[in-house]
Tab-separated table of C-alpha atoms in Angstrom:
chain	number	residue	atom	x	y	z
A	1	MET	CA	0.000	0.000	0.000
A	2	SER	CA	1.387	3.406	-0.936
A	3	LYS	CA	1.517	6.129	1.715
A	4	MET	CA	-1.216	7.953	-0.138
A	5	GLU	CA	-3.467	4.893	0.077
A	6	GLU	CA	-2.593	4.562	3.764
A	7	VAL	CA	-3.651	8.166	4.376
A	8	LYS	CA	-6.980	7.419	2.724
A	9	ALA	CA	-7.484	4.117	4.546
A	10	MET	CA	-6.692	5.536	7.993
A	11	LEU	CA	-8.810	8.615	7.374
A	12	GLU	CA	-11.752	6.449	6.365
A	13	ALA	CA	-11.169	4.210	9.397
A	14	GLY	CA	-11.330	7.266	11.668
A	15	LYS	CA	-7.782	6.794	12.993
A	16	ALA	CA	-7.424	10.540	13.455
A	17	LYS	CA	-4.178	10.344	15.427
A	18	LEU	CA	-2.364	8.483	12.666
A	19	VAL	CA	-3.328	10.795	9.808
A	20	PRO	CA	-0.845	13.666	10.307
A	21	GLY	CA	2.127	11.272	10.480
A	22	LEU	CA	1.000	9.467	7.351
A	23	VAL	CA	0.419	12.757	5.542
A	24	GLN	CA	4.023	13.714	6.347
A	25	GLU	CA	5.213	10.325	5.072
A	26	ALA	CA	3.213	10.768	1.891
A	27	LEU	CA	4.914	14.153	1.395
A	28	ASP	CA	8.313	12.542	2.044
A	29	GLU	CA	7.466	9.961	-0.617
A	30	GLY	CA	7.244	12.820	-3.094
A	31	ASN	CA	3.480	13.416	-3.311
A	32	ASP	CA	2.534	17.096	-3.548
A	33	ALA	CA	0.328	18.715	-0.935
A	34	GLN	CA	-2.394	19.456	-3.434
A	35	SER	CA	-2.924	15.834	-4.449
A	36	ILE	CA	-2.809	14.621	-0.842
A	37	LEU	CA	-5.515	17.129	0.029
A	38	LYS	CA	-7.564	16.014	-2.952
A	39	ALA	CA	-7.229	12.388	-1.844
A	40	MET	CA	-8.349	13.274	1.670
A	41	ILE	CA	-11.355	15.188	0.364
A	42	GLU	CA	-12.271	12.140	-1.739
A	43	SER	CA	-12.027	9.943	1.356
A	44	MET	CA	-14.264	12.302	3.295
A	45	GLY	CA	-16.758	11.983	0.466
A	46	VAL	CA	-16.645	8.203	0.896
A	47	VAL	CA	-17.228	8.559	4.658
A	48	GLY	CA	-20.076	11.031	4.100
A	49	ASP	CA	-21.746	8.656	1.663
A	50	LYS	CA	-21.369	5.762	4.089
A	51	PHE	CA	-22.932	7.852	6.822
A	52	SER	CA	-25.877	8.774	4.618
A	53	ALA	CA	-26.314	5.110	3.796
A	54	GLY	CA	-26.359	4.243	7.499
A	55	GLU	CA	-23.144	2.212	7.276
A	56	VAL	CA	-21.140	4.264	9.753
A	57	PHE	CA	-22.044	6.017	12.994
A	58	ILE	CA	-21.714	9.722	13.772
A	59	PRO	CA	-18.542	9.308	15.881
A	60	GLU	CA	-16.838	7.461	13.032
A	61	MET	CA	-17.634	10.345	10.698
A	62	LEU	CA	-16.531	12.816	13.349
A	63	MET	CA	-13.201	11.043	13.818
A	64	ALA	CA	-12.650	11.035	10.068
A	65	ALA	CA	-13.311	14.775	10.012
A	66	LYS	CA	-10.889	15.247	12.910
A	67	GLY	CA	-8.280	13.237	11.028
A	68	MET	CA	-8.842	15.415	7.991
A	69	ALA	CA	-8.371	18.560	10.098
A	70	LYS	CA	-5.141	17.183	11.599
A	71	GLY	CA	-3.860	16.212	8.159
A	72	VAL	CA	-4.647	19.657	6.781
A	73	VAL	CA	-2.524	21.255	9.526
A	74	VAL	CA	0.489	19.412	8.074
A	75	LEU	CA	-0.341	20.478	4.517
A	76	LYS	CA	-1.298	24.073	5.199
A	77	PRO	CA	2.176	25.673	4.981
A	78	LEU	CA	2.752	23.943	1.632
A	79	LEU	CA	-0.456	24.999	-0.054
A	80	ALA	CA	-0.759	28.103	-2.179
A	81	GLY	CA	-1.166	31.122	0.065
A	82	GLY	CA	-1.417	28.855	3.117
A	83	SER	CA	-5.110	28.413	2.402
A	84	THR	CA	-6.903	25.110	2.086
A	85	ALA	CA	-10.167	26.671	1.078
A	86	TYR	CA	-10.424	25.304	-2.412
A	87	LEU	CA	-14.126	25.817	-2.517
A	88	GLY	CA	-14.102	29.223	-0.813
A	89	THR	CA	-15.609	30.322	2.463
A	90	CYS	CA	-18.753	28.876	4.008
A	91	ILE	CA	-20.758	30.933	6.492
A	92	ILE	CA	-22.719	28.633	8.795
A	93	GLY	CA	-25.092	29.137	11.698
A	94	THR	CA	-28.304	28.068	13.418
A	95	VAL	CA	-31.137	30.464	12.672
A	96	GLU	CA	-32.668	33.013	15.010
A	97	GLY	CA	-34.627	31.613	17.969
A	98	ASP	CA	-32.890	28.247	17.817
A	99	LEU	CA	-30.119	27.252	20.225
A	100	HIS	CA	-29.305	23.788	18.870
A	101	ASP	CA	-25.781	23.304	17.683
A	102	ILE	CA	-24.814	19.625	17.719
A	103	GLY	CA	-25.977	18.920	14.191
A	104	LYS	CA	-24.774	22.272	12.941
A	105	ASN	CA	-21.291	21.649	14.400
A	106	LEU	CA	-21.152	18.294	12.696
A	107	VAL	CA	-22.144	19.828	9.374
A	108	ALA	CA	-19.498	22.548	9.889
A	109	MET	CA	-16.814	19.896	10.399
A	110	MET	CA	-17.898	17.918	7.382
A	111	ILE	CA	-18.117	20.991	5.166
A	112	GLU	CA	-14.675	22.065	6.312
A	113	SER	CA	-13.297	18.653	5.446
A	114	ALA	CA	-14.822	18.942	1.987
A	115	GLY	CA	-12.492	21.883	1.285
A	116	PHE	CA	-14.190	25.013	2.608
A	117	GLU	CA	-12.937	27.645	5.002
A	118	VAL	CA	-15.710	27.663	7.607
A	119	VAL	CA	-16.908	30.721	9.495
A	120	ASP	CA	-19.253	29.501	12.228
A	121	LEU	CA	-21.593	32.181	13.572
A	122	GLY	CA	-22.943	29.887	16.294
A	123	VAL	CA	-26.601	29.669	17.319
A	124	ASP	CA	-29.536	32.099	17.369
A	125	VAL	CA	-28.154	33.965	14.350
A	126	SER	CA	-30.338	36.711	12.851
A	127	ALA	CA	-30.646	37.236	9.120
A	128	ALA	CA	-28.843	40.564	9.554
A	129	LYS	CA	-25.887	38.769	11.130
A	130	PHE	CA	-25.669	36.302	8.250
A	131	ILE	CA	-25.686	39.197	5.772
A	132	GLU	CA	-23.033	41.042	7.754
A	133	ALA	CA	-20.799	37.987	7.753
A	134	ILE	CA	-21.184	37.504	3.998
A	135	LYS	CA	-20.005	41.107	3.534
A	136	ALA	CA	-17.188	40.831	6.069
A	137	ASN	CA	-15.546	37.660	4.729
A	138	ASN	CA	-13.638	37.084	1.513
A	139	ASN	CA	-14.735	34.716	-1.189
A	140	VAL	CA	-17.963	33.522	0.437
A	141	THR	CA	-19.261	30.762	-1.825
A	142	LEU	CA	-21.723	29.065	0.499
A	143	VAL	CA	-24.123	30.037	3.276
A	144	ALA	CA	-25.454	27.170	5.403
A	145	LEU	CA	-28.460	27.633	7.677
A	146	SER	CA	-29.564	25.103	10.256
A	147	GLY	CA	-32.896	24.885	12.078
A	148	LEU	CA	-33.745	22.110	14.515
A	149	LEU	CA	-37.187	23.100	15.751
A	150	THR	CA	-40.486	23.094	13.946
A	151	THR	CA	-41.041	26.514	15.562
A	152	THR	CA	-37.924	27.936	13.907
A	153	MET	CA	-38.731	26.626	10.445
A	154	PRO	CA	-40.335	29.974	9.557
A	155	ALA	CA	-37.106	31.749	10.607
A	156	LEU	CA	-35.227	29.546	8.162
A	157	LYS	CA	-37.500	30.732	5.372
A	158	THR	CA	-37.307	34.454	6.290
A	159	SER	CA	-33.519	34.260	6.699
A	160	VAL	CA	-33.011	32.712	3.257
A	161	GLU	CA	-35.365	35.311	1.759
A	162	ALA	CA	-33.500	38.166	3.461
A	163	ILE	CA	-30.105	36.854	2.307
A	164	LYS	CA	-31.380	36.449	-1.259
A	165	ALA	CA	-32.944	39.938	-1.165
A	166	SER	CA	-29.752	41.576	0.143
A	167	GLY	CA	-28.346	42.014	-3.356
A	168	LEU	CA	-25.184	40.114	-2.395
A	169	THR	CA	-24.128	37.449	-4.910
A	170	GLY	CA	-21.490	34.835	-5.611
A	171	PHE	CA	-22.688	32.247	-3.136
A	172	LYS	CA	-25.189	29.427	-2.840
A	173	VAL	CA	-27.505	28.885	0.125
A	174	ILE	CA	-28.011	25.467	1.723
A	175	VAL	CA	-30.465	24.568	4.512
A	176	GLY	CA	-30.983	21.599	6.803
A	177	GLY	CA	-32.081	20.336	10.197
A	178	ALA	CA	-34.106	17.537	11.734
A	179	PRO	CA	-37.633	18.676	10.802
A	180	ILE	CA	-36.674	19.996	7.354
A	181	THR	CA	-38.048	18.082	4.390
A	182	PRO	CA	-36.939	18.565	0.777
A	183	GLU	CA	-40.390	20.044	0.129
A	184	PHE	CA	-40.053	22.627	2.882
A	185	ALA	CA	-36.486	23.426	1.820
A	186	ALA	CA	-37.762	24.177	-1.674
A	187	THR	CA	-40.275	26.695	-0.296
A	188	THR	CA	-37.493	28.662	1.439
A	189	GLY	CA	-35.812	29.542	-1.831
A	190	ALA	CA	-32.542	27.855	-0.808
A	191	ASP	CA	-30.314	26.430	-3.551
A	192	GLY	CA	-29.795	23.158	-1.793
A	193	PHE	CA	-30.863	20.865	1.025
A	194	ALA	CA	-29.296	17.853	2.699
A	195	PRO	CA	-30.867	15.386	5.117
A	196	ASP	CA	-27.683	14.777	7.128
A	197	ALA	CA	-24.131	15.967	7.736
A	198	GLY	CA	-22.565	13.431	5.405
A	199	SER	CA	-24.634	14.428	2.439
A	200	ALA	CA	-24.409	18.127	3.406
A	201	ALA	CA	-20.694	18.059	2.627
A	202	VAL	CA	-21.286	16.274	-0.661
A	203	LYS	CA	-24.099	18.694	-1.566
A	204	ALA	CA	-21.987	21.720	-0.629
A	205	ALA	CA	-19.157	20.647	-2.903
A	206	GLU	CA	-21.617	19.913	-5.687
A	207	LEU	CA	-23.322	23.335	-5.419
A	208	VAL	CA	-20.068	25.285	-5.394
A	209	GLY	CA	-17.571	23.073	-7.213
B	1	MET	CA	-10.808	-2.776	30.987
B	2	ILE	CA	-8.130	-5.443	31.171
B	3	ILE	CA	-9.682	-8.785	30.331
B	4	ILE	CA	-8.121	-11.913	31.844
B	5	GLY	CA	-9.769	-14.845	30.037
B	6	GLU	CA	-10.853	-17.428	32.604
B	7	LYS	CA	-11.859	-20.423	30.539
B	8	ILE	CA	-8.733	-22.622	30.759
B	9	ASN	CA	-9.205	-23.821	34.304
B	10	GLY	CA	-9.153	-27.438	35.479
B	11	ALA	CA	-11.900	-26.593	37.951
B	12	ILE	CA	-14.261	-26.430	34.963
B	13	PRO	CA	-15.448	-30.025	34.273
B	14	SER	CA	-15.004	-29.912	30.484
B	15	VAL	CA	-11.445	-28.590	30.903
B	16	ALA	CA	-10.656	-31.190	33.587
B	17	LYS	CA	-11.771	-33.848	31.098
B	18	ALA	CA	-9.575	-32.361	28.347
B	19	ILE	CA	-6.590	-32.333	30.711
B	20	ALA	CA	-7.202	-35.942	31.780
B	21	GLU	CA	-7.557	-37.080	28.164
B	22	LYS	CA	-4.725	-34.871	26.867
B	23	ASP	CA	-7.147	-33.294	24.400
B	24	ALA	CA	-4.825	-30.627	22.959
B	25	GLY	CA	-7.325	-29.414	20.369
B	26	PHE	CA	-9.861	-28.526	23.031
B	27	ILE	CA	-7.357	-26.362	24.922
B	28	ARG	CA	-6.070	-24.705	21.732
B	29	ASN	CA	-9.619	-23.800	20.747
B	30	LEU	CA	-10.314	-22.241	24.142
B	31	ALA	CA	-7.136	-20.176	23.857
B	32	LYS	CA	-7.891	-19.052	20.316
B	33	ALA	CA	-11.521	-18.192	21.021
B	34	GLN	CA	-10.569	-16.055	24.020
B	35	ALA	CA	-7.763	-14.269	22.169
B	36	GLU	CA	-10.119	-13.485	19.285
B	37	ALA	CA	-12.750	-12.238	21.721
B	38	GLY	CA	-10.340	-9.603	22.977
B	39	ALA	CA	-8.683	-11.163	26.042
B	40	ASN	CA	-5.590	-9.217	27.165
B	41	PHE	CA	-4.284	-12.222	29.125
B	42	ILE	CA	-5.192	-15.905	29.050
B	43	ASP	CA	-5.509	-17.443	32.490
B	44	VAL	CA	-4.146	-20.973	32.820
B	45	CYS	CA	-5.082	-22.976	35.895
B	46	ALA	CA	-4.367	-26.713	36.100
B	47	SER	CA	-6.419	-27.658	39.187
B	48	VAL	CA	-4.809	-31.102	39.354
B	49	GLU	CA	-2.983	-32.996	42.099
B	50	ASN	CA	0.140	-31.244	43.337
B	51	ASN	CA	2.579	-33.764	41.856
B	52	LEU	CA	1.100	-33.220	38.379
B	53	GLU	CA	0.589	-29.476	38.549
B	54	LEU	CA	3.815	-28.185	37.033
B	55	GLU	CA	3.861	-30.556	34.053
B	56	THR	CA	0.159	-29.899	33.416
B	57	MET	CA	0.874	-26.152	33.545
B	58	LYS	CA	3.632	-26.551	30.984
B	59	TRP	CA	1.411	-28.596	28.693
B	60	LEU	CA	-1.372	-26.006	28.905
B	61	ILE	CA	0.900	-22.971	28.471
B	62	ASP	CA	2.630	-24.528	25.464
B	63	LEU	CA	-0.730	-25.188	23.801
B	64	VAL	CA	-1.929	-21.639	24.396
B	65	GLN	CA	1.302	-20.200	22.993
B	66	GLU	CA	0.997	-22.379	19.888
B	67	VAL	CA	-2.100	-20.492	18.802
B	68	THR	CA	-1.810	-16.971	20.241
B	69	ASP	CA	0.677	-14.315	21.359
B	70	THR	CA	-1.681	-13.166	24.115
B	71	PRO	CA	0.303	-13.257	27.366
B	72	ILE	CA	-0.441	-15.847	30.047
B	73	ALA	CA	-1.889	-15.424	33.530
B	74	ILE	CA	-0.294	-18.219	35.555
B	75	ASP	CA	-3.021	-19.266	37.963
B	76	SER	CA	-2.034	-21.438	40.910
B	77	PRO	CA	-2.549	-21.369	44.670
B	78	HIS	CA	1.118	-22.410	44.981
B	79	ALA	CA	3.550	-19.526	44.721
B	80	HIS	CA	6.488	-21.766	43.816
B	81	ILE	CA	4.518	-23.273	40.909
B	82	CYS	CA	3.773	-19.759	39.647
B	83	VAL	CA	7.462	-18.909	39.722
B	84	GLU	CA	8.494	-22.202	38.068
B	85	ALA	CA	5.900	-21.799	35.307
B	86	MET	CA	7.237	-18.354	34.366
B	87	LYS	CA	9.992	-20.212	32.508
B	88	PHE	CA	7.445	-21.685	30.090
B	89	CYS	CA	6.160	-18.289	29.031
B	90	LYS	CA	7.519	-16.567	25.931
B	91	LYS	CA	6.680	-13.121	27.214
B	92	PRO	CA	5.846	-11.445	30.536
B	93	GLY	CA	2.327	-12.124	31.790
B	94	ILE	CA	0.560	-12.064	35.153
B	95	ILE	CA	1.120	-14.156	38.261
B	96	ASN	CA	-2.301	-15.122	39.662
B	97	SER	CA	-1.920	-14.797	42.595
B	98	VAL	CA	-0.257	-13.710	45.822
B	99	SER	CA	-1.904	-12.449	49.016
B	100	GLY	CA	-1.015	-11.603	52.592
B	101	GLU	CA	-1.071	-15.353	53.262
B	102	GLY	CA	2.085	-17.246	54.257
B	103	ASP	CA	5.243	-16.529	52.276
B	104	LYS	CA	3.595	-16.140	48.849
B	105	ILE	CA	4.800	-12.564	48.411
B	106	GLU	CA	8.323	-13.423	49.566
B	107	VAL	CA	8.438	-16.201	46.965
B	108	VAL	CA	7.013	-14.222	44.040
B	109	PHE	CA	7.996	-10.548	44.465
B	110	PRO	CA	11.781	-11.047	44.379
B	111	VAL	CA	11.475	-13.083	41.169
B	112	ILE	CA	9.304	-10.534	39.338
B	113	ALA	CA	11.064	-7.504	40.869
B	114	ASP	CA	13.112	-6.488	37.833
B	115	THR	CA	10.824	-7.840	35.142
B	116	GLN	CA	7.693	-6.675	33.334
B	117	TRP	CA	5.591	-9.378	34.947
B	118	GLU	CA	2.406	-8.203	36.598
B	119	CYS	CA	0.826	-9.764	39.654
B	120	VAL	CA	-2.635	-10.310	41.122
B	121	ALA	CA	-2.750	-9.775	44.894
B	122	LEU	CA	-5.728	-10.874	46.990
B	123	LEU	CA	-6.695	-8.933	50.099
B	124	CYS	CA	-6.630	-11.883	52.493
B	125	ASP	CA	-4.017	-13.090	54.951
B	126	ASP	CA	-3.349	-15.912	57.415
B	127	THR	CA	-6.509	-15.018	59.319
B	128	GLY	CA	-8.628	-15.596	56.212
B	129	ILE	CA	-10.789	-13.086	54.378
B	130	PRO	CA	-11.252	-9.960	56.511
B	131	LYS	CA	-14.849	-9.035	57.204
B	132	THR	CA	-14.503	-5.254	57.166
B	133	SER	CA	-13.175	-2.777	54.650
B	134	GLU	CA	-10.743	-1.390	57.266
B	135	LYS	CA	-9.197	-4.831	57.765
B	136	ARG	CA	-8.925	-5.420	54.003
B	137	MET	CA	-7.201	-2.053	53.632
B	138	GLU	CA	-4.749	-3.133	56.346
B	139	VAL	CA	-3.861	-6.212	54.275
B	140	PHE	CA	-3.560	-3.924	51.252
B	141	GLY	CA	-1.193	-1.649	53.164
B	142	GLU	CA	1.067	-4.584	54.004
B	143	ILE	CA	1.107	-5.769	50.381
B	144	MET	CA	2.043	-2.278	49.166
B	145	LYS	CA	4.881	-2.011	51.701
B	146	LYS	CA	6.375	-5.177	50.245
B	147	ALA	CA	5.758	-4.047	46.675
B	148	LYS	CA	7.694	-0.873	47.439
B	149	ALA	CA	10.520	-2.850	49.043
B	150	TYR	CA	10.891	-4.952	45.878
B	151	ASN	CA	10.449	-1.904	43.650
B	152	ILE	CA	7.280	-3.209	41.984
B	153	ALA	CA	5.338	-0.278	40.564
B	154	PRO	CA	1.624	-0.066	41.463
B	155	SER	CA	0.780	-0.201	37.745
B	156	ARG	CA	2.032	-3.817	37.684
B	157	LEU	CA	-0.335	-4.913	40.443
B	158	HIS	CA	-3.916	-6.097	40.103
B	159	ILE	CA	-5.559	-5.974	43.514
B	160	ASP	CA	-8.453	-8.374	44.044
B	161	PRO	CA	-10.620	-6.995	46.859
B	162	LEU	CA	-12.323	-10.415	47.072
B	163	VAL	CA	-15.907	-10.331	45.986
B	164	GLU	CA	-18.123	-12.679	47.945
B	165	MET	CA	-21.600	-14.063	47.380
B	166	LEU	CA	-24.299	-11.464	47.120
B	167	CYS	CA	-26.985	-13.781	48.482
B	168	THR	CA	-25.423	-13.927	51.961
B	169	SER	CA	-24.191	-10.338	52.059
B	170	GLU	CA	-25.838	-7.916	54.460
B	171	ASP	CA	-25.080	-4.798	52.459
B	172	GLY	CA	-24.800	-5.831	48.817
B	173	ILE	CA	-21.400	-4.809	47.465
B	174	ASN	CA	-21.046	-1.572	49.432
B	175	MET	CA	-18.076	-2.801	51.414
B	176	VAL	CA	-16.193	-3.925	48.299
B	177	VAL	CA	-17.032	-0.631	46.580
B	178	ASP	CA	-15.499	1.240	49.526
B	179	VAL	CA	-12.353	-0.874	49.282
B	180	ILE	CA	-12.042	-0.343	45.508
B	181	LYS	CA	-12.486	3.435	45.840
B	182	ASP	CA	-9.982	3.617	48.672
B	183	ILE	CA	-7.359	1.616	46.734
B	184	LYS	CA	-7.766	3.788	43.637
B	185	ALA	CA	-7.608	6.971	45.702
B	186	GLN	CA	-4.278	5.901	47.204
B	187	TYR	CA	-2.744	4.561	43.975
B	188	PRO	CA	-4.452	5.858	40.803
B	189	ALA	CA	-2.202	3.726	38.553
B	190	ILE	CA	-2.936	0.431	40.307
B	191	HIS	CA	-5.372	-2.068	38.787
B	192	VAL	CA	-8.355	-3.480	40.643
B	193	THR	CA	-9.452	-6.885	39.452
B	194	GLY	CA	-11.820	-9.618	40.511
B	195	GLY	CA	-13.377	-12.921	39.609
B	196	LEU	CA	-16.815	-12.077	38.452
B	197	SER	CA	-18.792	-15.217	39.043
B	198	ASN	CA	-18.491	-15.393	42.851
B	199	ILE	CA	-20.976	-12.583	43.226
B	200	SER	CA	-23.898	-14.568	41.819
B	201	PHE	CA	-23.408	-17.962	43.499
B	202	ASN	CA	-26.657	-19.605	44.556
B	203	LEU	CA	-28.854	-17.115	42.731
B	204	PRO	CA	-31.101	-17.758	39.734
B	205	ALA	CA	-30.336	-16.056	36.388
B	206	ARG	CA	-26.745	-15.450	37.474
B	207	LYS	CA	-25.792	-13.663	34.269
B	208	LEU	CA	-27.902	-10.661	35.222
B	209	VAL	CA	-26.275	-10.338	38.623
B	210	ASN	CA	-22.822	-10.644	37.034
B	211	GLN	CA	-23.620	-7.906	34.519
B	212	ALA	CA	-25.071	-5.546	37.109
B	213	PHE	CA	-22.035	-6.165	39.278
B	214	ILE	CA	-19.508	-5.366	36.567
B	215	VAL	CA	-21.201	-2.038	35.892
B	216	LEU	CA	-21.171	-1.006	39.561
B	217	ALA	CA	-17.640	-2.318	40.181
B	218	MET	CA	-16.302	-0.455	37.131
B	219	ASN	CA	-18.052	2.650	38.385
B	220	ALA	CA	-16.147	2.236	41.662
B	221	GLY	CA	-12.842	1.832	39.801
B	222	MET	CA	-12.441	-1.827	38.885
B	223	ASP	CA	-10.472	-1.875	35.633
B	224	SER	CA	-9.422	-5.503	35.271
B	225	GLY	CA	-11.432	-8.690	35.471
B	226	ILE	CA	-11.097	-12.450	35.341
B	227	ILE	CA	-13.997	-13.214	33.052
B	228	ALA	CA	-15.148	-15.182	30.013
B	229	PRO	CA	-14.348	-12.912	27.047
B	230	THR	CA	-16.517	-15.082	24.844
B	231	ASN	CA	-19.568	-13.957	26.809
B	232	GLN	CA	-20.809	-11.317	24.396
B	233	ASP	CA	-23.431	-9.860	26.711
B	234	LEU	CA	-20.824	-9.251	29.363
B	235	MET	CA	-18.263	-7.849	26.933
B	236	GLY	CA	-20.864	-5.514	25.457
B	237	MET	CA	-21.759	-4.374	28.955
B	238	ILE	CA	-18.078	-3.670	29.696
B	239	TYR	CA	-17.564	-1.634	26.517
B	240	ALA	CA	-20.799	0.272	27.091
B	241	THR	CA	-19.830	1.016	30.703
B	242	GLU	CA	-16.371	2.274	29.694
B	243	ALA	CA	-18.024	4.659	27.258
B	244	LEU	CA	-20.507	5.827	29.903
B	245	LEU	CA	-17.646	6.428	32.336
B	246	GLY	CA	-15.987	8.749	29.830
B	247	LYS	CA	-13.099	6.384	29.092
B	248	ASP	CA	-13.902	5.973	25.408
B	249	ASP	CA	-13.578	9.076	23.249
B	250	TYR	CA	-16.556	9.371	20.927
B	251	CYS	CA	-17.424	5.736	21.744
B	252	MET	CA	-14.897	4.654	19.126
B	253	GLU	CA	-13.791	1.624	21.188
B	254	TYR	CA	-17.402	0.572	21.623
B	255	ILE	CA	-18.117	0.979	17.927
B	256	GLY	CA	-14.863	-0.754	16.995
B	257	ALA	CA	-15.605	-3.752	19.202
B	258	TYR	CA	-19.091	-3.945	17.688
B	259	ARG	CA	-17.562	-3.842	14.208
B	260	ASP	CA	-15.179	-6.633	15.251
B	261	GLU	CA	-18.289	-8.609	16.249
B	262	LEU	CA	-17.244	-8.911	19.885
B	263	PHE	CA	-20.858	-8.281	20.885
B	264	GLY	CA	-24.261	-7.214	19.638
B	265	GLN	CA	-24.238	-9.246	16.447
B	266	LYS	CA	-26.904	-11.710	15.462
B	267	LYS	CA	-25.563	-15.162	16.173
């Protein structure tokens, strides 16, 4: 097995601690940072798909994402401009009136491992705050809004509408959360929807890439 | 949790029969099954007449080592047999056991002093099994004095607080829990072990009592056990308890053991 394959295998197995060492070994073998990153992003896609298919558990996906993050630390100095955000910046947050963050945090990790720079605004984020963050950050290509309560579903809709009406462009909007159905997501005017964190990362890359 | 696989013991009728008939395959299978089920050590106890014990030990240890690299727990009430049988082992294992009784410690500790061998120590002495937690802690204190004298680090000791039958106990396992907590408070690196099955003697549906006990004992600080690793319900309970006690980051050990089919799979 080549070092590159080992990186992929260990990442997919959630052996987070082993990834940075293997990434270094893959570099020493002569692989360039760019292709190692690409391989890791591919592996994260595999893990995300497995999660969506119910083949792996949340912690296994989480550990893969952690491994990815640790591997990226090794690559960062070698990548153009020290940035790993191939797909640009993603602004993420839970909408106003909603304090849930477990699912949102998971999505943030997965989106980051798909190749985005993630700016996490936390919970109870107003539409105005989302818009402010889109203005304040460079190269925003994705805005991700999470809502976990049936009572905050309307806030999801008004937030997407406000962001779309702000006149700002260059990004796609994605929504998700436990009670959100594809049908409801469509009524919000969002560009995309994902039922879980694994597919959120895949969807994000698809929308922007 | 350190799992000491208990199934190769001449006190178990099927094993006694295998020993009497020199059924090597039976012993090999027991060793292999326990190693595959995640045992950290494989206990070997001959339970035969004294004049046959050492040769039976050798026969058993050789068979185990033919099929697995899992280290051996040499289980004998005779300290000199334990020390003799160390020679048959390819790598350091555990001596099972010494106690405050007689000269057991004086026989074993000097021999394992400068090695990586670990040792089970029971909290009883020449007066028998102490009735109170204070008395058991006194025995413990004596054992630790000797361990220090022979430069045996606490992390190499597995203290067995001696779990007795629940059905005749006046206060459940409270006394043993106190002893376990006290031991761990004094020496955080020390291991606390125990035979699991004593607790449920003379009760119906013993498995349930054993499982409930392991959860409570682990909660008190027990981190080693002489158990049947092939008992999936028990192993699942142990992994689940470790996760609940915060000793398993993101439940990855629990999930991994499930993936390795150590428990929770349809048989």
